[in-house]
Tab-separated table of C-alpha atoms and ligand atoms in Angstrom:
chain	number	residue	atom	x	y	z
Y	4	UNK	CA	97.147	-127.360	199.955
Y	5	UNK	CA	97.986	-126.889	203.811
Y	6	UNK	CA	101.154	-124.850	202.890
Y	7	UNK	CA	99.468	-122.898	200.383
Y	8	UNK	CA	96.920	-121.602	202.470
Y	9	UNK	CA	99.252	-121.106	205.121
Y	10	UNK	CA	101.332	-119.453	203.697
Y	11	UNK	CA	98.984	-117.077	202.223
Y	12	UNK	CA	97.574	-116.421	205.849
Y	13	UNK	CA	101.341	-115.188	206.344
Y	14	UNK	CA	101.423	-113.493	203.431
Y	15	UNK	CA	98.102	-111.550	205.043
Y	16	UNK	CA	99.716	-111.204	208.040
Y	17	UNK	CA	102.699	-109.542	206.688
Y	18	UNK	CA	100.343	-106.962	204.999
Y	19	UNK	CA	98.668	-105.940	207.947
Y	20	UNK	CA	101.890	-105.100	210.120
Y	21	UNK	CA	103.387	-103.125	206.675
Y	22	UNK	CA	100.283	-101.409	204.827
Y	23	UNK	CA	102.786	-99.604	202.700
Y	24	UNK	CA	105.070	-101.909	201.254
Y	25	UNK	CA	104.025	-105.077	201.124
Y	26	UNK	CA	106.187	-107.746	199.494
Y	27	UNK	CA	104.204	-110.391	197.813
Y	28	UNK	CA	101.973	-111.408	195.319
Y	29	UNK	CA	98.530	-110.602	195.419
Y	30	UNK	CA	96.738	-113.416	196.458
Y	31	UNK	CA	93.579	-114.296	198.485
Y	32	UNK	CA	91.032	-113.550	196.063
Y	33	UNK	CA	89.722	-115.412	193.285
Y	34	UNK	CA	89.475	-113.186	190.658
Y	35	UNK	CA	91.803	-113.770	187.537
Y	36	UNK	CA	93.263	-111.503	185.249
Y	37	UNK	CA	93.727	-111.378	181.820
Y	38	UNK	CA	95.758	-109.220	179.214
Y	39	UNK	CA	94.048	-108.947	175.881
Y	40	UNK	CA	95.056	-107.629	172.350
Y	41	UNK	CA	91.835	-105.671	171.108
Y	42	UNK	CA	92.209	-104.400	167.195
Y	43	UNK	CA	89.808	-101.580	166.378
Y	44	UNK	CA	88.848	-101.816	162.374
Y	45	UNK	CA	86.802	-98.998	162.447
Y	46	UNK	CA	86.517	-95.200	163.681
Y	47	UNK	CA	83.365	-96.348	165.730
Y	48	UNK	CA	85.469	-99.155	166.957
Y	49	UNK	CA	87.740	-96.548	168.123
Y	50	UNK	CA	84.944	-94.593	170.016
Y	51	UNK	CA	83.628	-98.248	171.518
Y	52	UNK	CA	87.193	-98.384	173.295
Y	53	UNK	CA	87.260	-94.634	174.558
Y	54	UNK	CA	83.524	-95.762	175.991
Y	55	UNK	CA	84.872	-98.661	177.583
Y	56	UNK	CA	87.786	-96.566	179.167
Y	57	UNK	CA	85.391	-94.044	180.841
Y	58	UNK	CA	83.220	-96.824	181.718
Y	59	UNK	CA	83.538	-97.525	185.800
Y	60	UNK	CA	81.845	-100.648	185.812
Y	61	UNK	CA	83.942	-102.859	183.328
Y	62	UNK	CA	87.017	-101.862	185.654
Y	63	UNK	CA	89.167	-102.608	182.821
Y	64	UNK	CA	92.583	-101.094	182.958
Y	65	UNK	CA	94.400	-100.154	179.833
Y	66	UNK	CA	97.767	-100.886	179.437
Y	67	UNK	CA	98.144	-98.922	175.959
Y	68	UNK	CA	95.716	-96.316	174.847
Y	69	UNK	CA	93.300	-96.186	172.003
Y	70	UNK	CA	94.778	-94.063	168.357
Y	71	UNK	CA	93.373	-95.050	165.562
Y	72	UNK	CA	91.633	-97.729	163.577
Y	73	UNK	CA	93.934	-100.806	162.697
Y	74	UNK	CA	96.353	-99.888	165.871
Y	75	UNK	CA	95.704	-102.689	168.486
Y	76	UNK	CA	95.355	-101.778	172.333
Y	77	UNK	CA	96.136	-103.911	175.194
Y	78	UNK	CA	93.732	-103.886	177.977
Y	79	UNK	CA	93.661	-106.245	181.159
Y	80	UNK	CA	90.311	-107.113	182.529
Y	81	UNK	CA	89.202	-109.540	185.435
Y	82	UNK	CA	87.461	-112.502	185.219
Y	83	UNK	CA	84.086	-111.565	186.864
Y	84	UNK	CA	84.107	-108.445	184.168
Y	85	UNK	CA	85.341	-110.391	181.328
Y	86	UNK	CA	81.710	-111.261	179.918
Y	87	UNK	CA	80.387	-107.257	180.318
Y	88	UNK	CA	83.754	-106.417	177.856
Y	89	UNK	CA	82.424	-109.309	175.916
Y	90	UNK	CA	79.001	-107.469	175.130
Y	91	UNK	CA	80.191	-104.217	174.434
Y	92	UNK	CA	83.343	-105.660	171.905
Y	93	UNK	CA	80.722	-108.083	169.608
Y	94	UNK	CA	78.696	-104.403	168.870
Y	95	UNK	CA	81.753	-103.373	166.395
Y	96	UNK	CA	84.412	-105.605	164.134
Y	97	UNK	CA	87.170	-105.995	166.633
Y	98	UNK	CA	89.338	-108.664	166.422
Y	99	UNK	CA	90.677	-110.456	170.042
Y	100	UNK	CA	93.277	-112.353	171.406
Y	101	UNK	CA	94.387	-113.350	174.789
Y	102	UNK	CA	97.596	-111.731	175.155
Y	103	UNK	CA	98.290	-113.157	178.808
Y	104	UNK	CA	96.473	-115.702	180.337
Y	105	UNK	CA	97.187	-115.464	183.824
Y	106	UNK	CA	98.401	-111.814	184.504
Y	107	UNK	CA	98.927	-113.154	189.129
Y	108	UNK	CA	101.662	-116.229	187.516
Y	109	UNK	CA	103.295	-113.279	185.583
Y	110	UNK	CA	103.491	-111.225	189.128
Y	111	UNK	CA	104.560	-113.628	190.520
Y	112	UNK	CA	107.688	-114.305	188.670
Y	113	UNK	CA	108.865	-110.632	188.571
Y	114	UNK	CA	108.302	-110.118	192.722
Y	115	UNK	CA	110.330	-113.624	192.946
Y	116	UNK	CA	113.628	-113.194	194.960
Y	117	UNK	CA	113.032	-109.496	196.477
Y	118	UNK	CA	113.724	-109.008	199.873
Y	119	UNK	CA	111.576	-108.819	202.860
Y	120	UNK	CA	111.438	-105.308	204.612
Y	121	UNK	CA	113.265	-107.129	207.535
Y	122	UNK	CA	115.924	-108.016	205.354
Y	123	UNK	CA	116.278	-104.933	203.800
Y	124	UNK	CA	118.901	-102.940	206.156
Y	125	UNK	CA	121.615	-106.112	206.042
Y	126	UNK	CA	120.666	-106.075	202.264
Y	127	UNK	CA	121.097	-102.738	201.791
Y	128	UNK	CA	124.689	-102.347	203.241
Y	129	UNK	CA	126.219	-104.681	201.092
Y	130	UNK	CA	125.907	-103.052	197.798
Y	131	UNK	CA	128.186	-105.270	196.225
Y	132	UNK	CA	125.331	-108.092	197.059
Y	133	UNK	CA	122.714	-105.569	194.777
Y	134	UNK	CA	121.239	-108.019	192.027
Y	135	UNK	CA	120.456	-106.103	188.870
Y	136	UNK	CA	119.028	-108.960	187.034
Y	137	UNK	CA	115.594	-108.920	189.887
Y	138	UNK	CA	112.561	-106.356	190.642
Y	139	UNK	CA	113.119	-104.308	193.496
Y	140	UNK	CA	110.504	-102.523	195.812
Y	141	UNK	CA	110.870	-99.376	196.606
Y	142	UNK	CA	112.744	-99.785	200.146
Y	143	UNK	CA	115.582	-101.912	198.409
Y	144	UNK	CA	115.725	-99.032	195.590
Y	145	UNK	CA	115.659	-96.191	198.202
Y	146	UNK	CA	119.308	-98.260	199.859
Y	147	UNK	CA	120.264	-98.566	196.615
Y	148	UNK	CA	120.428	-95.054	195.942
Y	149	UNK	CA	121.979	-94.142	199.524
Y	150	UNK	CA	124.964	-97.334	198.756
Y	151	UNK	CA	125.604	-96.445	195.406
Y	152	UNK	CA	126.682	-93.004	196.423
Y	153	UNK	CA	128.625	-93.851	199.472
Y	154	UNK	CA	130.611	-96.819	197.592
Y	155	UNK	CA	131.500	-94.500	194.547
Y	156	UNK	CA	131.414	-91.335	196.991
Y	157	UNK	CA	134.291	-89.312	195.067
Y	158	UNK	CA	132.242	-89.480	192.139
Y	159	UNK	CA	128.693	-89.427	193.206
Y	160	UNK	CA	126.503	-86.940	195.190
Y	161	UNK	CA	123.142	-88.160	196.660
Y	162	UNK	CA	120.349	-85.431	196.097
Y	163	UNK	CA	116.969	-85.500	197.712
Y	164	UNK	CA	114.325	-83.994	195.626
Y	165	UNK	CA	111.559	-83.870	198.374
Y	166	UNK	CA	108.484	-86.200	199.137
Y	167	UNK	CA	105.995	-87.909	197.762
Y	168	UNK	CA	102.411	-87.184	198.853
Y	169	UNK	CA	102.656	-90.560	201.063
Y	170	UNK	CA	105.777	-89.190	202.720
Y	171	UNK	CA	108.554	-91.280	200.488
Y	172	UNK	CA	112.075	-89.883	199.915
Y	173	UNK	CA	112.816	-89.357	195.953
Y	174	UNK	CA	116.473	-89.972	195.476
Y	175	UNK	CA	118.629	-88.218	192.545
Y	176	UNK	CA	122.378	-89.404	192.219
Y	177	UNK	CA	124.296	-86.911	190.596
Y	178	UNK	CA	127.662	-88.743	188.523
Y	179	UNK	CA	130.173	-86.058	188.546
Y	180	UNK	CA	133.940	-86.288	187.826
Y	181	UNK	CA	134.311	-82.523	188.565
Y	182	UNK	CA	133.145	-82.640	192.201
Y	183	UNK	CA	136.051	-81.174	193.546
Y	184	UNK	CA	135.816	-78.304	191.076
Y	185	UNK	CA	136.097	-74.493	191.623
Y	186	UNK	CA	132.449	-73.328	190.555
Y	187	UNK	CA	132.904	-69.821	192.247
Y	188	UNK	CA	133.943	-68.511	188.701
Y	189	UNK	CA	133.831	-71.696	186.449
Y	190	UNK	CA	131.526	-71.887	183.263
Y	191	UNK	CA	128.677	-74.022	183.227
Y	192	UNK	CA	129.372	-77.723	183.359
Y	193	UNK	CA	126.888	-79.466	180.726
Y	194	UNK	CA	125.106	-81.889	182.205
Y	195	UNK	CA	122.608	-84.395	181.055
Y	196	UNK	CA	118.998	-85.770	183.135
Y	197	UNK	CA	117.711	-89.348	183.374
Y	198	UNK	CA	114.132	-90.770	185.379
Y	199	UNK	CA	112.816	-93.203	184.914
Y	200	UNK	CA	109.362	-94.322	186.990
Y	201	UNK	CA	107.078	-91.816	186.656
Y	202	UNK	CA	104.371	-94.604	186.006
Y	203	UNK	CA	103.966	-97.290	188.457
Y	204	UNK	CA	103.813	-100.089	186.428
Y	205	UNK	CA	106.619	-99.873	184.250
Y	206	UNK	CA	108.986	-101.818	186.091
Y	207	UNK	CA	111.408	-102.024	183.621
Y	208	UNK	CA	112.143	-98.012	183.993
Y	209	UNK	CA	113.571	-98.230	187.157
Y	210	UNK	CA	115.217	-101.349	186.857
Y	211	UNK	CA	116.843	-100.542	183.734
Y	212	UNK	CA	118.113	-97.034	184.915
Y	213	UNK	CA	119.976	-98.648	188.351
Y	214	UNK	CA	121.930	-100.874	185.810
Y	215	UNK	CA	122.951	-98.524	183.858
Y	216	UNK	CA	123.499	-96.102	187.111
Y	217	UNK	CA	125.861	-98.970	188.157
Y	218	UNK	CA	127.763	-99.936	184.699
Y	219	UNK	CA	128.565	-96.159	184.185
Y	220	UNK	CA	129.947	-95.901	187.493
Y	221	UNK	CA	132.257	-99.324	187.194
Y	222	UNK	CA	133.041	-98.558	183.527
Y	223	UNK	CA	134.644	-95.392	184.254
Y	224	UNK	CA	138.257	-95.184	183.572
Y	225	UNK	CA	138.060	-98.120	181.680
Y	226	UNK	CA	135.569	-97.744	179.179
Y	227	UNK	CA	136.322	-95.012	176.561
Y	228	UNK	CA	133.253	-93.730	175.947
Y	229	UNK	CA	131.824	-94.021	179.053
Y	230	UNK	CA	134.630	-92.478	180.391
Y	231	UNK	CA	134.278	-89.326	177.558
Y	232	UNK	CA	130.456	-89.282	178.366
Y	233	UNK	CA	131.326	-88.972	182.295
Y	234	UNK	CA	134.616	-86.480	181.693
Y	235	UNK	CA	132.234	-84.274	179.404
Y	236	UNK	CA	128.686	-84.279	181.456
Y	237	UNK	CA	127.581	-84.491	185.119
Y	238	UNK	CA	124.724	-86.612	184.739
Y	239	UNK	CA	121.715	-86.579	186.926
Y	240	UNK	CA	119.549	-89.887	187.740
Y	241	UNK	CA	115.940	-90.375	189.148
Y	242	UNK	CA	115.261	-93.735	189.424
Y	243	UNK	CA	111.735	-93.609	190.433
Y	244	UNK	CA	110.250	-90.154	190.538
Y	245	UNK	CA	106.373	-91.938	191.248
Y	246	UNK	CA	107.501	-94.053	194.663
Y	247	UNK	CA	104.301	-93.859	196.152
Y	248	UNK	CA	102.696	-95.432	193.231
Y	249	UNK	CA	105.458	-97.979	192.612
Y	250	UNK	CA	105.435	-99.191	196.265
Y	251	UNK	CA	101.191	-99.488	195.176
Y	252	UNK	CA	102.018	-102.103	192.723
Y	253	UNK	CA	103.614	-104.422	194.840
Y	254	UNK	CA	100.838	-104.763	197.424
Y	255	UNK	CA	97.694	-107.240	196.834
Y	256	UNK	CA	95.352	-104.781	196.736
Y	257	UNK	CA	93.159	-105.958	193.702
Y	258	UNK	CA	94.285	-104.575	190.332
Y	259	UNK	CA	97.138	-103.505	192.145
Y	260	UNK	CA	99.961	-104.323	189.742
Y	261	UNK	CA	98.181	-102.190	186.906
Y	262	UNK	CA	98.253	-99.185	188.622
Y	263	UNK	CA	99.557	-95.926	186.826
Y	264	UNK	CA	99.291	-92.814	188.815
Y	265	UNK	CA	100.309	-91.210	192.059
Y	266	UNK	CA	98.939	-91.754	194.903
Y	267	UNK	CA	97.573	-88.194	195.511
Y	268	UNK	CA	93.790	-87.769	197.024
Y	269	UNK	CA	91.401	-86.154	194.540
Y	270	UNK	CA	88.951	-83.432	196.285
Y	271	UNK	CA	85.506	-84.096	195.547
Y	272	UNK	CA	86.517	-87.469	194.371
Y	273	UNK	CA	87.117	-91.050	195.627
Y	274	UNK	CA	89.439	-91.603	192.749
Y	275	UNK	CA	93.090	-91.594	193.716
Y	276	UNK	CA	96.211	-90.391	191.846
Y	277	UNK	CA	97.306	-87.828	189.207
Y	278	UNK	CA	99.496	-89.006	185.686
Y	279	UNK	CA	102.442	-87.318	186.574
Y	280	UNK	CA	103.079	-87.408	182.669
Y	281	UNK	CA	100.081	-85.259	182.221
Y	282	UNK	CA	100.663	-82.915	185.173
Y	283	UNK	CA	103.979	-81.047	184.133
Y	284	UNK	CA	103.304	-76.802	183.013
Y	285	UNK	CA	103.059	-77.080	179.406
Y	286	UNK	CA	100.341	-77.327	177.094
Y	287	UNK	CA	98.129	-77.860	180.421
Y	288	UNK	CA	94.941	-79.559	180.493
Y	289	UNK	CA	94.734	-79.498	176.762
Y	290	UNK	CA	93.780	-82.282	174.321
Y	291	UNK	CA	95.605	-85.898	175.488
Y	292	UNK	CA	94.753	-85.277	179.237
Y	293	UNK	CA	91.778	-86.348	180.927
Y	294	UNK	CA	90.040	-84.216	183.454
Y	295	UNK	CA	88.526	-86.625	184.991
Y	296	UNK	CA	90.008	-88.423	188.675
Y	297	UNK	CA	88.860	-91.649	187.576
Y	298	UNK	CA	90.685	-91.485	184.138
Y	299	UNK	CA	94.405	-93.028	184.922
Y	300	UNK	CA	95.589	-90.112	182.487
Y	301	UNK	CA	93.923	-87.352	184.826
Y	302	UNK	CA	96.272	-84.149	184.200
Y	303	UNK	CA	95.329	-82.853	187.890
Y	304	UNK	CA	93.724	-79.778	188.611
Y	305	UNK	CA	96.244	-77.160	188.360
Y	306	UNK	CA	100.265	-77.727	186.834
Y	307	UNK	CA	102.581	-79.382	189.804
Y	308	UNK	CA	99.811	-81.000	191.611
Y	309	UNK	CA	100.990	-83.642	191.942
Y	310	UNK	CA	104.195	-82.900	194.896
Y	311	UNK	CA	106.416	-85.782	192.821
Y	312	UNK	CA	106.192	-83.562	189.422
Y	313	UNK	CA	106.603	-80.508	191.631
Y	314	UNK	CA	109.752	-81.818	192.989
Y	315	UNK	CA	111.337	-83.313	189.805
Y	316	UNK	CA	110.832	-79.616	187.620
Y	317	UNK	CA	111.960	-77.543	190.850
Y	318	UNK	CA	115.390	-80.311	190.868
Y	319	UNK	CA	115.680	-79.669	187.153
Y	320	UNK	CA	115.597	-75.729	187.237
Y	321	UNK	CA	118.023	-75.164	190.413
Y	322	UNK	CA	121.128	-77.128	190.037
Y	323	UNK	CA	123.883	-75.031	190.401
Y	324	UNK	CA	126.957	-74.625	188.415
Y	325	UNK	CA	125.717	-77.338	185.692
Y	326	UNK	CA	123.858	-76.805	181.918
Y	327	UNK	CA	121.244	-79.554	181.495
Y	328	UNK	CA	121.760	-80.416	177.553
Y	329	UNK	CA	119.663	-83.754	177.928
Y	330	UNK	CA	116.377	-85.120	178.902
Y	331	UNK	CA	115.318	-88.545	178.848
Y	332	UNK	CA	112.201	-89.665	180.627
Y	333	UNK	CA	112.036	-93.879	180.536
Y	334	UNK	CA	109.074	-95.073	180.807
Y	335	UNK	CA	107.875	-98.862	179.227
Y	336	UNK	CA	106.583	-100.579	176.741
Y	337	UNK	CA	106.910	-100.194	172.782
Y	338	UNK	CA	110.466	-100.279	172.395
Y	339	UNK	CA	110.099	-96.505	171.276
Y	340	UNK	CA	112.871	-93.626	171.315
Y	341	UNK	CA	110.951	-90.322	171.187
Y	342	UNK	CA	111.245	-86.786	170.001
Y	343	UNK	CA	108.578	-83.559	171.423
Y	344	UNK	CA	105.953	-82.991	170.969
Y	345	UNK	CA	103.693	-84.951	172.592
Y	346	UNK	CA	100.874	-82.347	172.326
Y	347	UNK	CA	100.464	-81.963	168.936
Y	348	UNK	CA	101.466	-84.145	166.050
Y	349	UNK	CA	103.064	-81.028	164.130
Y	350	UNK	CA	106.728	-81.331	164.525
Y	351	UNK	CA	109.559	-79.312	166.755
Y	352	UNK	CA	111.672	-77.114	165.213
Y	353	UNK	CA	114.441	-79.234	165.904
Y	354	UNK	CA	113.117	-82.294	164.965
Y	355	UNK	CA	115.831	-82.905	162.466
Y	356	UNK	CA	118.733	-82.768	164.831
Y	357	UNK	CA	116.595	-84.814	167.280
Y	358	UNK	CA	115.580	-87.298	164.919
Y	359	UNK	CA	119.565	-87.723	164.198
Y	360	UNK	CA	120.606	-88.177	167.678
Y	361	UNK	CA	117.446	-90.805	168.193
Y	362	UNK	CA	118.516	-92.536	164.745
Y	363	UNK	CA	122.204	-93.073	166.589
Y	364	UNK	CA	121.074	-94.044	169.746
Y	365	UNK	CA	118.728	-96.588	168.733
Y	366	UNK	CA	121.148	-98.191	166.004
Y	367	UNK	CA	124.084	-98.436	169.152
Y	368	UNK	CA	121.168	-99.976	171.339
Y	369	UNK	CA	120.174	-102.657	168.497
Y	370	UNK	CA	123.863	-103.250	168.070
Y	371	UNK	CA	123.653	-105.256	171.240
Y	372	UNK	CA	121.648	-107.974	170.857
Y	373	UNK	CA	119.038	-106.794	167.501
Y	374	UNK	CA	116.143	-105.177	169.288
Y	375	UNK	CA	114.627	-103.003	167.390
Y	376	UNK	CA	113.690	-99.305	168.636
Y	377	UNK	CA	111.097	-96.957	166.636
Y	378	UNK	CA	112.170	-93.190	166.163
Y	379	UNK	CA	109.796	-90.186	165.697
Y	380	UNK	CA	108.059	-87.541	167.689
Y	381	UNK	CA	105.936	-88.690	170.691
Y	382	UNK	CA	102.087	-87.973	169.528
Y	383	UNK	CA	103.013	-89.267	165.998
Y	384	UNK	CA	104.442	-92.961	166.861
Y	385	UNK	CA	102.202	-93.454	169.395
Y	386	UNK	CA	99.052	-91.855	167.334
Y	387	UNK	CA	97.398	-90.148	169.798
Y	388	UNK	CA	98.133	-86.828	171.796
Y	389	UNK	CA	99.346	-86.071	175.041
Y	390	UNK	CA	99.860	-82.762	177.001
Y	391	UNK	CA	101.869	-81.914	180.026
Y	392	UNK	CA	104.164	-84.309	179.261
Y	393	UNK	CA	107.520	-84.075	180.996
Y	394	UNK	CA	109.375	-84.165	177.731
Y	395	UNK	CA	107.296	-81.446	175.912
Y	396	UNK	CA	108.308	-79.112	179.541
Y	397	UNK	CA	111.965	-79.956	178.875
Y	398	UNK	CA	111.867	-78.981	175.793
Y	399	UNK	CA	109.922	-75.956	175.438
Y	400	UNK	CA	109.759	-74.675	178.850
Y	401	UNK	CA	113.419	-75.554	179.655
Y	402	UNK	CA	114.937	-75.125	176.046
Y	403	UNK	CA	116.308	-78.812	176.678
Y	404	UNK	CA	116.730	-79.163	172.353
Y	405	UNK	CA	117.887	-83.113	173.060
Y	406	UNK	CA	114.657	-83.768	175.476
Y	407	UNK	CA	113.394	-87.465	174.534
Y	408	UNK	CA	110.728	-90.170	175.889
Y	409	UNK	CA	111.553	-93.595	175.522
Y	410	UNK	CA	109.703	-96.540	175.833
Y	411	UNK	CA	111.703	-99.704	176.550
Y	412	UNK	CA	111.127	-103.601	176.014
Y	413	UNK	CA	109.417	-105.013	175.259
Y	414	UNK	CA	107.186	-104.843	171.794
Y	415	UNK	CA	104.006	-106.122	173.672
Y	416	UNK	CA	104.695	-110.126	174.337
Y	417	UNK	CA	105.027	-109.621	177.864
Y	418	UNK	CA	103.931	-105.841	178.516
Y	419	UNK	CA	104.565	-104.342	181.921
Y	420	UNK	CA	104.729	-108.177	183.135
Y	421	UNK	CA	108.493	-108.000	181.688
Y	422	UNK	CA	109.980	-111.308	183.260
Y	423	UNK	CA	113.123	-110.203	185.234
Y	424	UNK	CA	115.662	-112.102	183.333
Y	425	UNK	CA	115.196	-109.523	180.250
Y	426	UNK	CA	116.466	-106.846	183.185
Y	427	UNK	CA	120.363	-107.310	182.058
Y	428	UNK	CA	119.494	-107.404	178.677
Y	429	UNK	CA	117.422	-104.143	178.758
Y	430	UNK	CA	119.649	-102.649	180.592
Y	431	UNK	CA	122.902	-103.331	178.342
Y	432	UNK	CA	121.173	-102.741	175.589
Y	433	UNK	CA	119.747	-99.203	176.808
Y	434	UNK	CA	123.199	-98.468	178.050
Y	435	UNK	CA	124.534	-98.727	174.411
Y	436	UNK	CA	122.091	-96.202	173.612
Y	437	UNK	CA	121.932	-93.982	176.069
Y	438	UNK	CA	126.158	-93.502	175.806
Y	439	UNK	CA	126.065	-93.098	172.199
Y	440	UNK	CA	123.124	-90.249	172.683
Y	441	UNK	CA	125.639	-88.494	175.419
Y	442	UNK	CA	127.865	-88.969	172.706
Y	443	UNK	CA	125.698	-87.233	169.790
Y	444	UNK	CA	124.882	-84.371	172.602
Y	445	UNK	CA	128.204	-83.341	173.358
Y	446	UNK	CA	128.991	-83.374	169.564
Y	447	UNK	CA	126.545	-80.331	169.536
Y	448	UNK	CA	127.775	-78.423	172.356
Y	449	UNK	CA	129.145	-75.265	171.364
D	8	ZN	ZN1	104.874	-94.429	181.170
């Protein structure tokens, strides 16, 4: 018991020299979290949930948003707060179960085995030493980014988008086997766009898209289609667009490992942080954002608030010599491969061709090891709407026809608490998909 508490004192002293980043579990508090499964049977159900949501004193963070009746939401609530939820769920007919019991052991697991800052610059020179198959915080993922580009240098060009609002680099890698080329007079090399955390939480994103970052690299030359994919397309990678909030989640702050947004500061409000996937110039403010700083789906007060989305849209309208054909935003969880619009559940006017190349990718991805992905536009799999989505501005604001969101593993067991062995899975899996979708895109070039 000794130990323990020593080592959380360390733990607390580790904190204070390194607000930012902390590495570590929260601990020192007793509060407890739990995930639970709520099913809304009814329309007022529905409304009960939306109440809860906007409801400041249940503190209740949820990890998948209300639709409609019969479509169960996942919310994670604290101890202390657990008996308030209680009271306002036995007024309708929901039906309840504990999803995860002890959200901190979950945590726990996934921050196991990541370095210490200290460690970090030995760490990060080696990038042989990089292990895909564990969580990273942001300063391993920003060496990442710099090693992966010097080791594979002839291939690879290291982009800087600009800053987060908390004054953190975000990193692009550009995979191009046409470096060299003459673009004085060339024609436009198609190119294809991959981020992944835009939402704090979602682990998985980032950790999935540095795998893949890395297998496309090695596979090159000896892979066939990887090698088409790479001989066709430059492709572009973000591997966490939202640092400042990612870096957020691995601190103890309370509730800390739920947490969605940016980091920005709200005028007028003590809430922090915009949804960067509500924030982008399309369909603005309209129904599926919240205007409220409180609400973790807060759209901002004007388009590009929020310097991260700023950043990523000014990176995806001014590279030079290239013609982005591809979009693909992953974010987690639902195992979900996603078509525009998010805005409205009407359907694109290439829906058809998009529905085709999601239909391929996801049957390549389940190839692998028999996960099974869900096609279909964004607002109608996920029954609800969203607006200012970054795949809605690819598509219609960037004429990006092949624009997708995808959500990746897992179906709910586990949630955004993904334990890090499914990290090599997810991403070989993903990789399957995500070649076979170059694939389908450069079969529709002209
Ligand atoms: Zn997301």
């Amino acid at each position: 018991m000794a130990g323990l508490t020593h080592m959380l004192l360390l733990v607390g002293v580790i904190g204070a020299l390194l607000p930012l980043d902390v590495v570590g579990a929260p601990s020192g508090t007793s509060e407890r979290y739990q995930v639970l499964t709520v099913t809304p049977q009814t329309e007022d159900d529905v409304q009960t949930l939306h109440l809860i949501k906007t409801n400041p004193n249940l503190e209740v963070s949820f990890w998948t948003y209300p639709g409609a009746a019969g479509q169960a939401v996942d919310l994670m609530v604290s101890s202390s707060r657990l008996k308030q939820l209680q009271k306002h769920l036995e007024k309708g007919n929901f039906t309840t179960e504990v999803k995860i019991e002890n959200v901190e052991e979950l945590a726990r697991q996934q921050m196991a085995g990541s370095s210490r800052p200290s460690e970090i610059a030995s760490l990060g020179l080696q990038p042989t030493g990089f292990d895909y198959g564990k969580y990273h915080t942001y300063q391993e993922i920003f060496y990442w980014t710099r090693n992966i580009t010097d080791a594979y240098r002839k291939m690879t060009r290291l982009h800087h988008l600009g800053m987060t609002f908390e004054g953190r680099w975000i990193h692009g890698i550009q995979i191009s086997t046409a470096l060299q080329r003459d673009t004085s007079n060339a024609a436009l090399r198609p190119a294809l766009y991959f981020q992944a955390g835009m939402h704090a939480r979602e682990w998985i994103g980032p950790a999935t898209i540095m795998f893949m970052t890395a297998s496309l690299l090695d596979q090159y030359g000896t892979d066939k289609d990887v090698t088409t994919l790479l001989d066709t397309f430059d492709v572009f990678i973000v591997p966490l667009v939202n640092a400042d909030g990612y870096a957020y989640t691995w601190t103890s702050e309370p509730n800390a490992r739920a947490w969605r947004k940016t980091r920005t500061n709200n005028t007028g409000s003590d809430c922090v942080g915009v949804d960067p996937n509500r924030n982008f110039a399309v369909k603005f403010a309209d129904e599926g954002a919240s205007q409220d700083p409180c609400s973790d789906q807060y759209c901002g007060p004007f388009p590009f608030f929020a310097v991260e989305v700023y950043n990523v849209a000014q990176f995806l309208v001014s590279q030079p010599g290239v013609s982005i054909k591809g979009f693909i935003d992953f974010h987690s969880y639902s195992q979900l491969w996603m078509t525009p619009y998010g805005y409205t559940k009407e359907l694109p006017p290439d829906y058809k061709a998009q529905l085709e190349g999601c239909n391929e990718s996801i049957a390549s991805l389940k190839a692998v090891y028999g996960t099974e992905y869900q096609c279909g536009s964004i607002a109608n799999v996920i029954n609800y709407l969203s607006s200012g989505s970054s795949a809605d501005f690819t598509y219609i604001k960037l004429n990006i026809t092949y624009s997708y969101g995808v959500e990746l593993r897992d179906a709910g067991k586990y949630g955004f608490l993904l334990p890090p062995d499914q990290i090599i899975p997810s991403g070989t899996e993903t990789l399957a998909g995500l070649v076979t979708y170059g694939l389908f895109v450069k079969g529709k070039l002209p």
